[in-house]
Amino acid sequence: HSPLCYRFLVEPTSFFQSEYEAVLREVRPFNIHGAGFYDIGFSLESDPEGSLRRVRVSDNLAYQNPRIGDRVKIAILMGNVTRLSKVD
């Protein structure tokens, strides 16, 4: 499990529904049977310097063209990313 997924499993209130502000540190687009996804590496403001959390999100749930350094909100429901939106 990624650190973020593990955190949701041990914090039940976060597991069901939550939203986090983060900074993207890695963005890797890929396809599975023609469906687009992103592997996202990110950190929260409260994380120690150099730490990295990971999630995978369908490209139809993410804003267009996520880039390293973007400030984002990551919405979670039942341990799954439901939205990745850019913070202006």
PDB file of C-alpha atoms in Angstrom, residues 19-52:
ATOM      1  CA  GLU A  19      -9.966  15.932   0.795  1.00  0.00           C
ATOM      2  CA  TYR A  20      -6.278  16.815   0.966  1.00  0.00           C
ATOM      3  CA  GLU A  21      -4.270  19.741  -0.365  1.00  0.00           C
ATOM      4  CA  ALA A  22      -0.957  18.590  -1.787  1.00  0.00           C
ATOM      5  CA  VAL A  23       1.896  19.406  -4.158  1.00  0.00           C
ATOM      6  CA  LEU A  24       2.567  17.081  -7.094  1.00  0.00           C
ATOM      7  CA  ARG A  25       6.108  15.673  -7.046  1.00  0.00           C
ATOM      8  CA  GLU A  26       5.771  13.009  -9.771  1.00  0.00           C
ATOM      9  CA  VAL A  27       3.283  12.579 -12.614  1.00  0.00           C
ATOM     10  CA  ARG A  28       3.349   9.485 -14.808  1.00  0.00           C
ATOM     11  CA  PRO A  29       0.575   8.995 -17.384  1.00  0.00           C
ATOM     12  CA  PHE A  30      -0.120   5.457 -18.618  1.00  0.00           C
ATOM     13  CA  ASN A  31      -2.843   3.352 -20.271  1.00  0.00           C
ATOM     14  CA  ILE A  32      -4.491   0.078 -19.338  1.00  0.00           C
ATOM     15  CA  HIS A  33      -6.494  -1.419 -22.223  1.00  0.00           C
ATOM     16  CA  GLY A  34      -7.009   2.037 -23.714  1.00  0.00           C
ATOM     17  CA  ALA A  35      -8.107   3.713 -20.460  1.00  0.00           C
ATOM     18  CA  GLY A  36      -5.883   6.596 -19.302  1.00  0.00           C
ATOM     19  CA  PHE A  37      -4.499   6.886 -15.775  1.00  0.00           C
ATOM     20  CA  TYR A  38      -1.919   8.852 -13.817  1.00  0.00           C
ATOM     21  CA  ASP A  39       0.446   7.525 -11.178  1.00  0.00           C
ATOM     22  CA  ILE A  40       0.828  10.546  -8.928  1.00  0.00           C
ATOM     23  CA  GLY A  41       3.565  11.146  -6.361  1.00  0.00           C
ATOM     24  CA  PHE A  42       2.753  13.982  -3.986  1.00  0.00           C
ATOM     25  CA  SER A  43       3.405  15.433  -0.562  1.00  0.00           C
ATOM     26  CA  LEU A  44       1.219  17.162   1.989  1.00  0.00           C
ATOM     27  CA  GLU A  45       2.341  20.362   3.672  1.00  0.00           C
ATOM     28  CA  SER A  46       2.627  18.474   6.974  1.00  0.00           C
ATOM     29  CA  ASP A  47       4.884  15.754   5.520  1.00  0.00           C
ATOM     30  CA  PRO A  48       8.611  15.684   6.350  1.00  0.00           C
ATOM     31  CA  GLU A  49      10.874  17.141   3.653  1.00  0.00           C
ATOM     32  CA  GLY A  50      11.528  14.625   0.873  1.00  0.00           C
ATOM     33  CA  SER A  51       8.636  12.293   1.722  1.00  0.00           C
ATOM     34  CA  LEU A  52       6.412  11.048  -1.081  1.00  0.00           C
TER      35      LEU A  52
END
